[in-house]
Amino acid sequence: MKEKIKASALTAEEKLRLICGQDGWHTVDLNGKLPQITVSDGPVGLRTERTGADGKTETIPAVAYPSVQVLANTWNTECAREVGACLADDCIERGVDILLAPGVNVKRHPLNGRNFEYFSEDPVLAGEMAKAYIEGVQGGGVGTCLKHFCCNNLEYDRLHQTSDVDERTLREIYYLPFAIACEAKPVSVMCSYNRVNGTYASEYKKGFDYLRTQCGFDGAIFSDWDAVRDRAAAARAGLDIEMPFNEKNYEKLCADYRAGKLSDEALDACAQRVIDLVFRCKEMGENARVRTTEAERADMARRVAAEGMVLLKNDGTLPLSPAVSVMVGGCYAKPDTPDMLRGGGSSCVQRKDRFDLPARLAELGWDVRYEGAFRYDGVNSVVQNARTALVYAAERDVCIVCVGTGAPFEYEAGDRKTMRLHEVQERAILEIAEQCAHTVVVVFAGAAVDMSAWADRVQAIVYAGFPGAGGDEALADLLTGVINPSGKLSETFPLSLEDVPAANAYRCAGVTRYQEGLDVGYRYFDTYDVPVLFPFGYGLHYASFAYSDLTCRVQEEGVEIGYTVENTSARDGKEISEVYVRECAPLVYRPKKELKAFAKTAVPAGESRRVTHLLALRDFAHWSTSEDDWVVTDGVYEIAVGASSSDILLRAKIAVEGGRLRVLKIG
Ligand code: BGC
C-alpha cells in the first residue's frame, strides 16, 4: 500500500485535479502518488462495463438480486445484510472498491420512476434496511455510496426542479433514512440532481453539514453523475468529488480558483477527504476475500425473493393443491426479455438466469399449460393467442396470470405515466377470470400498482416485484406452499392515484411543493381515514398468528416493549410485527402513526416467540421548528403493535413527564 499523504503536501493544481474524477468510474491517482479507486453501480446487482475491440461498450453479466423494493418487503435486516455481503463478493471479483448503493429516498409518490431502487415510504424502515445493507457490503471489504441526498422523489425534470420542503418534514421524513443509514458508516454519500429549497443538491452545504456534524458521517461526498453546475460552488459547500470527469467544469474550477472564488481551506478540505476515501477503501479491501460462489449468491437472491414476495389476497386457492391442473397465462411467466423483470437506468443488471415459471411448476409435479395471451413488444402489451388462453383457462382448475411493468415503464430519468397495468393485461386478467373460478394474478413490478379494475374479480393476488436470480423457483415454491409467504408491503397500495397526498406534484413547473408535509404514505391515509387497496405493512400467510401479552418496562435507556407472537396454524412461518407510536393529544400536528420498530420472527407451527424492542425517548420526539431541535413534549403516547399499519392488535399508553417515561396502562 502506498504511503498516505496529506492534502497539504499536494500542489493546488494536484488538488484541483483530485476533486474531479478520472473518468466515469475512477478517481485520479496523481501519477502514482495515490491509489486509484473504482466505483460501479448497484443496488440490485453489480453493473460493470467493458469496451470490446470494436469500441462498443457492453454491460458484463452479473448476479441479479431482487429489486430493492422486494428486499424492503422482506422487512428482514438480515436479508439486507446478506445481499450486501454477496454484492461485496461481486465487487471484489471485478475489482470494484465502492458500490454506488444503496438509495434511501423516501417513496413520496407511487409514480416515481426509481421507486424500484428505493426501500420505503417510511424513513425508519428505509434507514434500517439500508444500514444493514451497508454493513453487509462494507463488512465484506467494499465501500458503499449512500444516495441520493436528498429530496429526489420524482424523476420528472430531475436536473432542474426544486423540492420545496419545510424544515420539520426534511428532518422527520427525508433526512431521517440518511441519518439512520449513516450509523453504518458508509464511506461515501452521493448528492442528488434536483435542487432542495432552491439550492442545487451538489451545493447543498446545509445538508452536507448536517450529515457531517449530526449524523457522524465521516466519508466523502460524490456528485451524482453530471449533477455539478458550478464546481467551485459545490466545493465550497463541501462536495468532494465530481463524477464523471467534466473538462469544462474542471477548467472553470481552475479559473475560479485563480480568481479567488475557492479558498485554499475549502479546497484542502475536499482534497483531504478524497485522499482519506481512497486510502480507507484500499485498507478495507486489503484483506477482503471472496466468501461465496456465484451459485451461492444466486441462491441468496432466490431466498430474498421468497421472503419479499407478498401475498395480497387469497380465498384458499393458494397454495395450489397437488391435484389441480394449472394454466399459466401472461408472458411475464416466461419473459423473452430481461427488461420485463427489472427497472431501467443505471441499476440495470445484465442478468444471467432465465425466468420460467411454467417449467418450475412442472418440476414440482404440477400439470401445467402455458399460453402467453399477450406479447410484450418493448413498450406495449399486444394481444396474442388470446383465444387459446381462454380455452385453456376454461378447461383448467386454476389459472395463474402473470402481468407487470418492466424497464420501459419504470426507469431512471422519467416517471411512470400511470399506476395501472397496460390495458391489454387488465383485459387478459378479466377475461381469464371469467373462464376460471380460481384465478391467481402475479404482478411483476417495482412499485405500487392500481388493481382496482380487477382485484375483486380474482381469487388470489401475489405481488412478486422484480425478482432476481432464482425468482421463478421462489415463486413456484410460494404458489405451491413449499414456502409460506412472509413478505409485507413496504409502501401503501392506494385505491387510486388521486388518493395520494402528493398527487398534485406535477402541477407547478420547476417547483415541487411538498405541501403534504409529514403526511407521506400511511401517515396520511391512517390519519385522515382514507381507504386504501392494501395498507403499509400488510401481507398474508398460509399460516395464522396471534399477538398477546404486551408488556412495557421502563428502563434507563427507554421503554422495553415485549409481546408474544403465536403461530396458531399447522405451518411454520415468519411474522413481521410492527410497532407504531402516536402522541395522543399533541401540541403540534403529528400523524396518527409513526413506525418506530419492527421485527421478523420465525415461529414454528403451534409455537410462540417473545419479541422485544427498546424504544428510546427519542422515538417519541418530533422536530420542533421553534426550538430548532428534537423535542419530546410532555403528554400521553400510545404504543400500538400490529400486523400492518391498519391491523393494530395490542396497545399501551405511556406518559412522558420532564423527559421521564411512565407506563400508564396496557390494553
Ligand atoms: C444515477 C446514480 C448512478 C450514477 C452512475 C446516475 O445517473 O442517478 O444513481 O449511481 O448515474 O451510473
XYZ file of C-alpha atoms and ligand atoms in Angstrom:
679
model
C 0.000 0.000 0.000
C 1.236 3.473 -0.848
C 2.126 5.793 1.997
C -0.698 8.080 2.967
C -0.127 11.713 2.112
C -1.684 14.906 3.370
C -3.529 17.313 1.114
C -1.074 19.991 2.227
C 1.697 18.006 0.501
C -0.011 18.463 -2.866
C 0.120 21.440 -5.176
C -3.027 23.436 -5.798
C -3.119 22.007 -9.348
C -2.993 18.478 -7.995
C -5.755 19.159 -5.514
C -7.972 20.724 -8.169
C -7.471 17.675 -10.336
C -8.049 15.301 -7.433
C -11.514 16.625 -6.617
C -12.691 15.742 -10.133
C -12.878 12.096 -11.209
C -10.524 10.491 -13.687
C -13.365 9.379 -15.983
C -16.765 7.798 -15.375
C -15.659 5.203 -12.841
C -12.273 6.038 -11.330
C -10.616 8.584 -9.098
C -7.324 10.128 -10.213
C -4.041 8.722 -8.934
C -1.957 11.869 -9.496
C 0.690 9.994 -11.453
C 1.013 7.241 -8.923
C 1.001 9.408 -5.788
C -2.283 7.903 -4.678
C -4.029 4.596 -5.083
C -6.881 4.760 -7.560
C -10.332 3.502 -6.723
C -13.047 2.138 -8.976
C -16.751 2.720 -8.428
C -19.664 0.877 -10.021
C -23.415 0.799 -9.853
C -25.718 -1.152 -7.658
C -28.064 -1.521 -5.936
C -29.702 -4.652 -7.391
C -26.578 -6.242 -8.784
C -23.202 -5.108 -9.993
C -23.251 -3.149 -13.229
C -19.783 -3.005 -14.708
C -18.974 -2.271 -18.304
C -16.323 -3.424 -20.725
C -15.348 -1.996 -24.065
C -14.740 -4.512 -26.805
C -12.144 -4.348 -29.595
C -14.820 -2.731 -31.782
C -15.054 0.174 -29.322
C -18.550 -0.829 -28.233
C -19.360 -0.790 -24.523
C -21.329 -3.640 -23.039
C -22.540 -4.497 -19.570
C -20.880 -7.512 -18.022
C -23.420 -10.149 -16.913
C -23.803 -10.430 -13.148
C -25.974 -11.984 -10.470
C -29.302 -10.150 -10.369
C -30.707 -9.594 -6.890
C -34.362 -8.708 -6.354
C -35.277 -5.043 -6.676
C -34.722 -3.008 -3.517
C -38.476 -2.821 -3.136
C -38.634 -6.637 -2.838
C -35.764 -6.553 -0.367
C -37.687 -3.998 1.690
C -40.797 -6.175 1.526
C -38.891 -8.842 3.451
C -38.662 -6.440 6.429
C -35.676 -8.603 7.283
C -32.483 -6.689 8.000
C -30.582 -9.976 7.853
C -31.623 -10.351 4.190
C -30.318 -6.838 3.501
C -27.039 -7.646 5.227
C -26.630 -10.871 3.275
C -27.424 -9.269 -0.072
C -24.837 -6.633 0.816
C -22.284 -9.315 1.632
C -22.951 -11.085 -1.693
C -22.586 -7.801 -3.562
C -19.259 -7.234 -1.835
C -18.079 -10.522 -3.338
C -19.323 -9.465 -6.778
C -17.347 -6.238 -6.377
C -14.157 -7.948 -5.219
C -14.235 -10.262 -8.222
C -14.484 -7.281 -10.549
C -12.013 -5.030 -8.736
C -14.653 -2.540 -7.613
C -13.842 -0.532 -4.479
C -17.147 1.302 -3.998
C -20.618 0.099 -4.866
C -22.818 3.080 -5.755
C -25.640 1.989 -3.452
C -27.945 1.909 -1.557
C -30.523 4.617 -2.315
C -32.795 5.607 0.554
C -35.038 8.239 -0.958
C -38.492 8.103 0.571
C -41.327 6.970 -1.719
C -43.428 10.074 -1.684
C -45.220 9.367 -4.950
C -46.073 5.945 -6.428
C -45.147 7.034 -9.956
C -41.524 7.882 -9.178
C -39.581 6.063 -11.893
C -36.944 4.889 -9.408
C -39.174 3.523 -6.670
C -37.972 0.011 -7.502
C -34.488 1.108 -6.364
C -35.710 2.531 -3.070
C -36.834 0.900 0.163
C -39.949 2.502 1.518
C -42.377 5.327 2.167
C -41.295 5.073 5.796
C -37.980 6.600 6.863
C -37.287 4.115 9.666
C -37.840 1.031 7.525
C -35.780 2.572 4.698
C -32.989 3.639 7.066
C -32.743 0.355 8.961
C -32.723 -1.788 5.814
C -30.123 0.465 4.204
C -27.985 0.369 7.338
C -27.914 -3.442 7.252
C -27.186 -3.425 3.501
C -24.216 -1.090 4.072
C -22.961 -3.267 6.939
C -23.119 -6.251 4.595
C -21.192 -4.605 1.767
C -18.617 -2.868 3.949
C -18.234 -5.898 6.206
C -17.127 -7.679 3.048
C -14.378 -5.115 2.480
C -16.046 -2.933 -0.151
C -17.206 0.657 0.268
C -20.740 1.966 -0.294
C -22.172 5.230 -1.545
C -25.428 6.200 0.126
C -27.619 8.056 -2.366
C -29.340 10.346 -3.497
C -29.063 13.179 -0.992
C -31.712 14.481 -0.980
C -35.394 15.053 -1.791
C -35.141 13.452 -5.221
C -38.546 11.833 -5.021
C -39.663 12.112 -8.630
C -37.602 11.786 -11.778
C -39.519 14.361 -13.808
C -37.229 17.301 -14.618
C -34.831 15.943 -12.028
C -31.916 18.065 -13.234
C -33.673 21.322 -12.534
C -36.723 21.096 -10.348
C -36.555 22.238 -6.757
C -38.057 20.251 -3.925
C -39.703 22.808 -1.702
C -39.767 21.181 1.742
C -40.302 22.622 5.216
C -37.654 22.029 7.862
C -39.656 19.662 10.047
C -40.564 17.454 7.105
C -36.938 17.415 5.985
C -35.811 16.219 9.391
C -38.572 13.723 10.147
C -39.062 12.232 6.686
C -36.386 12.978 4.097
C -33.177 13.283 6.159
C -34.033 10.536 8.599
C -33.237 7.465 6.441
C -29.838 9.006 5.658
C -29.223 9.630 9.357
C -30.086 6.032 10.279
C -28.061 4.567 7.391
C -25.065 6.706 8.397
C -24.865 4.706 11.630
C -23.274 2.013 9.444
C -20.530 4.473 8.451
C -20.811 4.412 4.656
C -17.540 5.563 3.122
C -19.383 7.957 0.823
C -22.637 9.716 0.033
C -23.901 10.825 -3.388
C -25.834 14.045 -3.831
C -28.947 14.128 -5.989
C -29.649 16.089 -9.171
C -32.510 18.297 -8.046
C -32.471 21.454 -6.002
C -33.511 21.481 -2.362
C -35.413 24.633 -1.447
C -33.804 26.400 -4.396
C -30.203 25.228 -3.897
C -28.696 22.558 -6.157
C -28.140 19.378 -4.169
C -24.490 19.474 -5.318
C -24.158 22.821 -3.488
C -26.326 21.930 -0.523
C -23.960 22.975 2.253
C -26.629 22.904 4.905
C -27.367 19.258 4.117
C -23.707 18.258 3.855
C -23.009 19.932 7.204
C -25.966 18.078 8.673
C -24.517 14.741 7.528
C -21.076 15.571 8.872
C -21.963 17.198 12.170
C -25.190 15.479 13.145
C -25.084 12.048 11.529
C -21.456 11.205 12.238
C -20.779 10.874 8.510
C -17.015 10.848 8.056
C -16.679 9.885 4.396
C -16.533 11.774 1.114
C -19.398 13.211 -0.887
C -19.703 12.350 -4.590
C -21.754 14.282 -7.057
C -24.416 12.350 -8.894
C -23.211 11.801 -12.444
C -23.169 15.208 -14.141
C -25.038 16.828 -11.268
C -22.491 19.625 -10.808
C -23.417 23.019 -12.186
C -20.666 25.101 -10.594
C -17.708 23.051 -9.349
C -16.238 25.825 -7.179
C -19.604 26.480 -5.505
C -20.001 22.742 -4.933
C -16.530 22.517 -3.390
C -17.281 25.478 -1.136
C -20.365 23.610 0.032
C -18.292 20.503 0.784
C -18.879 18.299 -2.274
C -15.646 16.339 -2.536
C -15.593 14.614 -5.929
C -17.312 15.489 -9.146
C -18.181 12.491 -11.329
C -17.640 11.787 -14.113
C -14.711 13.957 -15.233
C -16.059 17.032 -16.996
C -13.393 19.038 -18.745
C -15.412 22.220 -18.989
C -16.289 22.178 -15.301
C -12.684 21.405 -14.428
C -11.314 24.313 -16.422
C -13.856 26.663 -14.910
C -12.926 25.340 -11.463
C -9.253 26.175 -12.079
C -10.160 29.654 -13.335
C -12.444 30.237 -10.349
C -9.678 29.145 -8.006
C -7.254 31.570 -9.620
C -9.900 34.296 -9.316
C -10.182 33.650 -5.577
C -13.619 32.038 -5.737
C -12.474 28.933 -3.904
C -10.353 29.249 -0.768
C -7.356 27.008 -0.115
C -9.042 25.914 3.055
C -12.147 24.649 1.239
C -10.045 23.027 -1.499
C -7.831 21.311 1.071
C -10.832 20.005 2.955
C -12.265 18.350 -0.182
C -8.874 17.038 -1.317
C -8.140 15.586 2.123
C -11.465 13.783 2.178
C -10.736 12.282 -1.248
C -7.322 11.118 -0.031
C -8.902 9.660 3.104
C -11.500 7.917 0.976
C -9.077 6.197 -1.375
C -6.868 5.006 1.492
C -9.867 3.911 3.545
C -11.171 1.862 0.626
C -7.800 0.296 -0.068
C -7.367 -0.569 3.615
C -10.851 -2.082 3.726
C -10.107 -4.115 0.642
C -6.639 -5.243 1.707
C -7.719 -8.452 3.391
C -11.046 -8.796 1.644
C -11.627 -12.246 0.226
C -14.490 -13.591 -1.834
C -16.511 -15.740 0.566
C -19.306 -17.026 -1.645
C -19.553 -18.721 -5.001
C -21.713 -17.196 -7.676
C -24.167 -20.075 -7.237
C -24.457 -19.253 -3.536
C -25.135 -15.616 -4.380
C -27.842 -16.588 -6.843
C -29.314 -18.772 -4.132
C -29.301 -15.800 -1.775
C -31.203 -13.834 -4.427
C -33.757 -16.660 -4.560
C -34.177 -16.667 -0.780
C -34.714 -12.907 -0.677
C -37.326 -13.161 -3.417
C -39.048 -15.914 -1.437
C -39.201 -13.660 1.646
C -40.062 -10.480 -0.226
C -42.967 -11.602 -2.402
C -46.244 -10.529 -0.834
C -49.479 -12.492 -0.775
C -52.102 -9.772 -1.075
C -55.300 -11.761 -1.455
C -56.210 -15.422 -1.074
C -59.533 -17.183 -0.794
C -57.825 -20.538 -0.285
C -56.880 -21.098 -3.926
C -53.276 -20.895 -2.739
C -51.255 -22.880 -2.002
C -52.087 -24.965 -5.055
C -53.452 -28.351 -4.164
C -51.391 -31.181 -5.739
C -54.474 -32.420 -7.547
C -55.238 -29.307 -9.597
C -54.489 -28.767 -13.265
C -52.936 -25.378 -13.917
C -52.903 -22.885 -16.746
C -50.170 -20.266 -16.586
C -51.031 -17.225 -18.679
C -49.348 -13.917 -19.393
C -45.931 -13.603 -20.986
C -44.358 -12.376 -17.732
C -44.371 -16.030 -16.656
C -41.698 -16.703 -19.250
C -40.305 -13.344 -20.304
C -38.364 -13.217 -23.516
C -36.511 -10.077 -22.488
C -34.920 -9.381 -19.106
C -36.381 -5.867 -19.311
C -39.725 -7.265 -18.217
C -38.367 -8.154 -14.797
C -36.265 -5.123 -14.000
C -36.308 -1.368 -13.825
C -34.291 0.713 -16.251
C -31.342 3.076 -15.921
C -28.060 2.965 -14.068
C -29.109 -0.001 -11.940
C -29.877 -2.221 -14.916
C -28.164 -5.568 -14.348
C -27.381 -7.902 -17.199
C -28.814 -10.998 -15.561
C -27.556 -14.494 -16.305
C -30.584 -16.554 -15.368
C -33.762 -17.189 -17.328
C -37.113 -16.917 -15.636
C -39.549 -19.740 -16.424
C -42.470 -20.219 -14.047
C -44.300 -22.950 -16.026
C -41.137 -25.077 -16.064
C -40.596 -24.639 -12.324
C -44.196 -25.614 -11.547
C -43.900 -28.661 -13.797
C -40.698 -29.658 -11.974
C -42.626 -29.578 -8.723
C -45.091 -32.044 -10.222
C -47.972 -29.881 -11.445
C -49.759 -30.465 -14.706
C -49.179 -27.098 -16.428
C -50.227 -25.492 -19.704
C -48.743 -22.184 -20.696
C -50.079 -19.526 -23.046
C -48.639 -16.005 -23.124
C -52.027 -14.445 -24.026
C -50.244 -11.216 -24.835
C -46.831 -10.287 -26.073
C -44.571 -7.530 -24.927
C -43.153 -5.503 -27.782
C -40.771 -3.452 -25.643
C -43.249 -0.694 -24.927
C -46.722 -2.113 -25.268
C -48.515 -5.297 -24.453
C -50.008 -6.739 -27.629
C -52.758 -9.362 -27.663
C -51.547 -12.724 -28.907
C -53.271 -16.104 -28.903
C -55.902 -14.698 -26.578
C -58.434 -17.323 -27.654
C -56.104 -20.221 -26.892
C -55.529 -18.695 -23.474
C -59.285 -18.621 -22.868
C -59.726 -22.230 -23.986
C -57.007 -23.320 -21.580
C -58.498 -21.146 -18.855
C -61.890 -22.763 -19.317
C -60.568 -26.318 -19.073
C -58.075 -25.928 -16.214
C -58.775 -25.900 -12.464
C -56.555 -22.949 -11.614
C -55.208 -20.099 -13.771
C -52.136 -18.124 -12.820
C -51.966 -14.876 -14.774
C -48.584 -13.168 -14.820
C -48.634 -9.430 -15.527
C -46.396 -6.471 -14.855
C -44.418 -3.451 -15.906
C -40.644 -3.523 -16.607
C -37.823 -1.255 -17.673
C -39.706 0.726 -20.348
C -42.209 1.790 -17.677
C -40.110 2.085 -14.540
C -36.796 3.749 -15.136
C -34.407 6.431 -14.090
C -34.845 9.946 -15.523
C -38.599 9.565 -16.053
C -41.690 8.616 -14.088
C -44.418 6.079 -14.743
C -47.315 7.547 -16.641
C -49.913 5.542 -14.758
C -50.273 3.321 -11.755
C -52.399 0.893 -13.768
C -51.188 -2.023 -15.812
C -51.364 -1.935 -19.584
C -54.949 -2.208 -20.755
C -54.203 -5.430 -22.653
C -53.032 -7.023 -19.422
C -56.035 -5.838 -17.429
C -58.307 -7.315 -20.093
C -56.420 -10.592 -20.089
C -56.947 -10.869 -16.324
C -60.663 -10.108 -16.568
C -61.258 -12.462 -19.477
C -59.349 -15.333 -17.930
C -61.089 -14.760 -14.587
C -64.413 -15.043 -16.351
C -63.484 -18.510 -17.575
C -61.852 -19.804 -14.428
C -63.247 -19.573 -10.906
C -59.792 -19.970 -9.379
C -57.698 -17.221 -10.898
C -54.470 -16.093 -9.302
C -52.727 -12.917 -10.500
C -48.990 -12.475 -10.057
C -47.722 -8.914 -10.503
C -44.140 -8.173 -11.528
C -43.418 -4.504 -10.926
C -41.201 -2.178 -8.933
C -43.795 -0.022 -7.234
C -47.446 0.182 -6.203
C -49.942 -0.888 -8.857
C -53.577 0.220 -9.144
C -55.511 -3.052 -9.191
C -58.987 -1.556 -8.922
C -60.076 -2.801 -12.362
C -59.653 -6.455 -11.465
C -58.699 -7.093 -7.818
C -62.196 -8.140 -6.763
C -62.665 -10.449 -9.761
C -59.803 -12.786 -8.922
C -59.323 -15.219 -6.062
C -55.684 -14.584 -5.178
C -53.009 -11.952 -5.823
C -49.260 -12.258 -5.335
C -47.031 -9.211 -5.640
C -43.725 -10.637 -6.896
C -41.938 -7.321 -7.519
C -38.905 -7.611 -9.776
C -37.300 -10.811 -8.512
C -33.668 -11.550 -9.269
C -31.936 -14.838 -9.939
C -33.998 -17.859 -8.918
C -37.140 -15.737 -8.749
C -39.075 -18.358 -10.720
C -38.178 -21.036 -8.168
C -39.099 -18.762 -5.278
C -42.458 -18.003 -6.873
C -43.207 -21.655 -7.673
C -42.341 -22.565 -4.069
C -44.641 -19.850 -2.783
C -47.557 -20.779 -5.052
C -47.322 -24.441 -4.139
C -46.757 -23.997 -0.414
C -43.165 -25.250 -0.287
C -42.606 -21.935 1.441
C -45.054 -19.893 3.431
C -45.299 -16.289 2.195
C -43.859 -13.837 4.689
C -43.380 -10.538 2.859
C -45.320 -7.400 3.707
C -45.711 -4.170 1.768
C -43.092 -1.517 2.397
C -45.373 1.011 0.688
C -49.113 1.618 0.645
C -51.068 0.490 -2.419
C -53.637 3.278 -2.740
C -57.017 2.734 -4.361
C -56.152 5.296 -6.988
C -53.530 7.887 -7.745
C -55.872 10.736 -6.844
C -55.868 9.498 -3.248
C -52.141 10.065 -2.876
C -51.388 13.258 -0.918
C -48.618 14.213 -3.366
C -50.866 13.584 -6.390
C -50.606 17.234 -7.419
C -46.827 17.097 -7.513
C -46.542 17.791 -11.238
C -48.720 20.867 -11.290
C -46.078 23.558 -10.675
C -43.355 23.889 -13.282
C -39.927 23.844 -11.736
C -41.064 23.829 -8.117
C -42.310 20.708 -6.402
C -44.067 21.768 -3.243
C -44.077 19.087 -0.595
C -47.299 20.584 0.660
C -48.423 17.345 2.300
C -45.555 17.810 4.766
C -45.269 14.829 7.097
C -48.295 13.116 5.568
C -46.422 10.696 3.346
C -47.844 7.216 2.733
C -49.665 5.608 5.666
C -49.047 8.690 7.801
C -51.604 10.384 5.569
C -54.002 7.503 4.848
C -54.273 6.487 8.509
C -54.512 9.996 9.925
C -57.313 11.017 7.582
C -59.005 7.592 7.357
C -58.611 7.420 3.608
C -59.330 3.860 2.420
C -56.559 2.086 0.536
C -56.333 -1.071 -1.527
C -53.603 -2.630 0.621
C -52.093 -0.815 3.597
C -48.476 -0.283 4.507
C -47.026 -3.266 6.313
C -49.670 -5.662 5.029
C -49.210 -9.199 3.747
C -50.925 -12.587 4.169
C -49.543 -16.014 5.032
C -50.706 -19.582 4.720
C -50.216 -19.659 8.496
C -52.032 -17.540 11.094
C -50.601 -15.615 14.013
C -51.990 -14.284 17.275
C -50.467 -11.461 19.321
C -50.700 -11.297 23.124
C -49.108 -10.339 26.443
C -47.885 -6.844 25.718
C -45.518 -5.629 28.414
C -43.799 -2.259 28.782
C -40.925 -1.849 31.200
C -39.274 1.500 31.767
C -35.517 1.256 31.769
C -32.726 3.761 31.866
C -32.398 3.937 28.080
C -36.120 3.996 27.309
C -39.026 1.612 27.452
C -38.735 -2.072 26.653
C -41.728 -3.366 24.745
C -42.383 -7.092 24.745
C -45.159 -9.204 23.204
C -45.828 -12.770 22.196
C -46.414 -13.881 18.634
C -48.062 -17.283 18.416
C -48.303 -19.346 15.259
C -51.811 -20.738 15.567
C -51.559 -22.786 12.377
C -50.065 -26.116 11.382
C -47.450 -24.461 9.120
C -44.123 -22.981 10.104
C -43.996 -19.298 9.269
C -42.376 -15.929 9.772
C -44.331 -12.983 11.066
C -43.448 -9.317 10.676
C -44.673 -7.328 13.661
C -44.719 -3.546 13.616
C -44.550 -1.029 16.460
C -46.082 2.411 15.939
C -46.145 5.438 18.236
C -48.826 8.128 18.430
C -48.927 11.201 20.580
C -52.472 11.247 21.941
C -53.113 14.970 22.397
C -50.265 16.681 20.588
C -49.490 20.377 20.803
C -48.153 20.379 17.267
C -49.502 18.289 14.418
C -48.445 14.653 14.473
C -49.539 11.856 12.171
C -51.669 9.180 13.804
C -48.975 6.549 13.389
C -45.218 6.556 13.074
C -43.322 3.294 12.691
C -40.606 3.038 15.337
C -39.619 -0.627 15.358
C -40.282 -3.885 13.540
C -39.192 -7.492 13.712
C -39.425 -10.524 11.525
C -39.721 -13.602 13.671
C -39.668 -17.250 12.619
C -42.354 -19.090 14.581
C -42.741 -22.850 14.044
C -46.262 -24.271 13.774
C -48.107 -24.186 17.087
C -45.297 -22.413 18.895
C -44.847 -18.904 20.318
C -41.996 -16.454 20.359
C -41.430 -13.416 22.525
C -40.426 -10.265 20.638
C -38.806 -7.303 22.375
C -37.788 -3.805 21.301
C -36.295 -0.901 23.130
C -37.949 2.431 22.362
C -35.716 5.320 23.343
C -37.027 8.704 24.462
C -36.017 9.962 21.030
C -38.670 7.677 19.490
C -41.333 9.933 20.980
C -39.782 13.148 19.670
C -40.792 15.471 16.881
C -38.652 18.091 15.196
C -39.544 21.432 16.718
C -39.095 24.274 14.281
C -39.302 26.824 17.090
C -36.653 25.071 19.211
C -34.636 24.034 16.164
C -34.167 20.649 17.808
C -35.792 17.303 18.538
C -38.287 17.764 21.353
C -40.284 15.257 23.380
C -43.386 17.025 24.634
C -44.844 16.060 27.982
C -48.009 14.094 27.408
C -49.510 10.705 26.727
C -48.317 8.438 23.935
C -49.865 5.304 22.558
C -47.728 2.358 21.567
C -49.535 0.260 19.002
C -48.305 -3.177 17.943
C -49.757 -4.718 14.844
C -49.554 -6.954 11.834
C -49.921 -3.951 9.497
C -50.460 -0.218 9.830
C -54.193 -0.852 9.804
C -54.271 -4.032 11.855
C -53.325 -2.957 15.364
C -53.598 -5.815 17.828
C -52.034 -4.579 21.070
C -51.915 -1.141 22.668
C -50.329 0.563 25.657
C -50.205 4.115 26.978
C -47.025 5.760 28.175
C -46.695 9.122 29.898
C -43.751 11.399 29.352
C -43.074 13.931 32.086
C -39.959 16.058 32.008
C -38.116 13.548 29.885
C -39.109 10.609 32.103
C -41.242 7.744 30.888
C -44.012 6.085 32.889
C -46.269 3.219 31.880
C -49.905 4.252 32.251
C -51.833 1.249 31.031
C -51.687 -1.788 28.828
C -54.610 -2.637 26.593
C -27.651 7.843 -11.143
C -26.861 7.250 -9.988
C -25.781 6.355 -10.539
C -24.904 7.149 -11.489
C -23.771 6.333 -12.101
C -26.761 8.486 -12.186
O -27.489 8.784 -13.317
O -28.580 8.776 -10.640
O -27.715 6.545 -9.133
O -25.034 5.798 -9.488
O -25.697 7.637 -12.548
O -24.252 5.434 -13.031
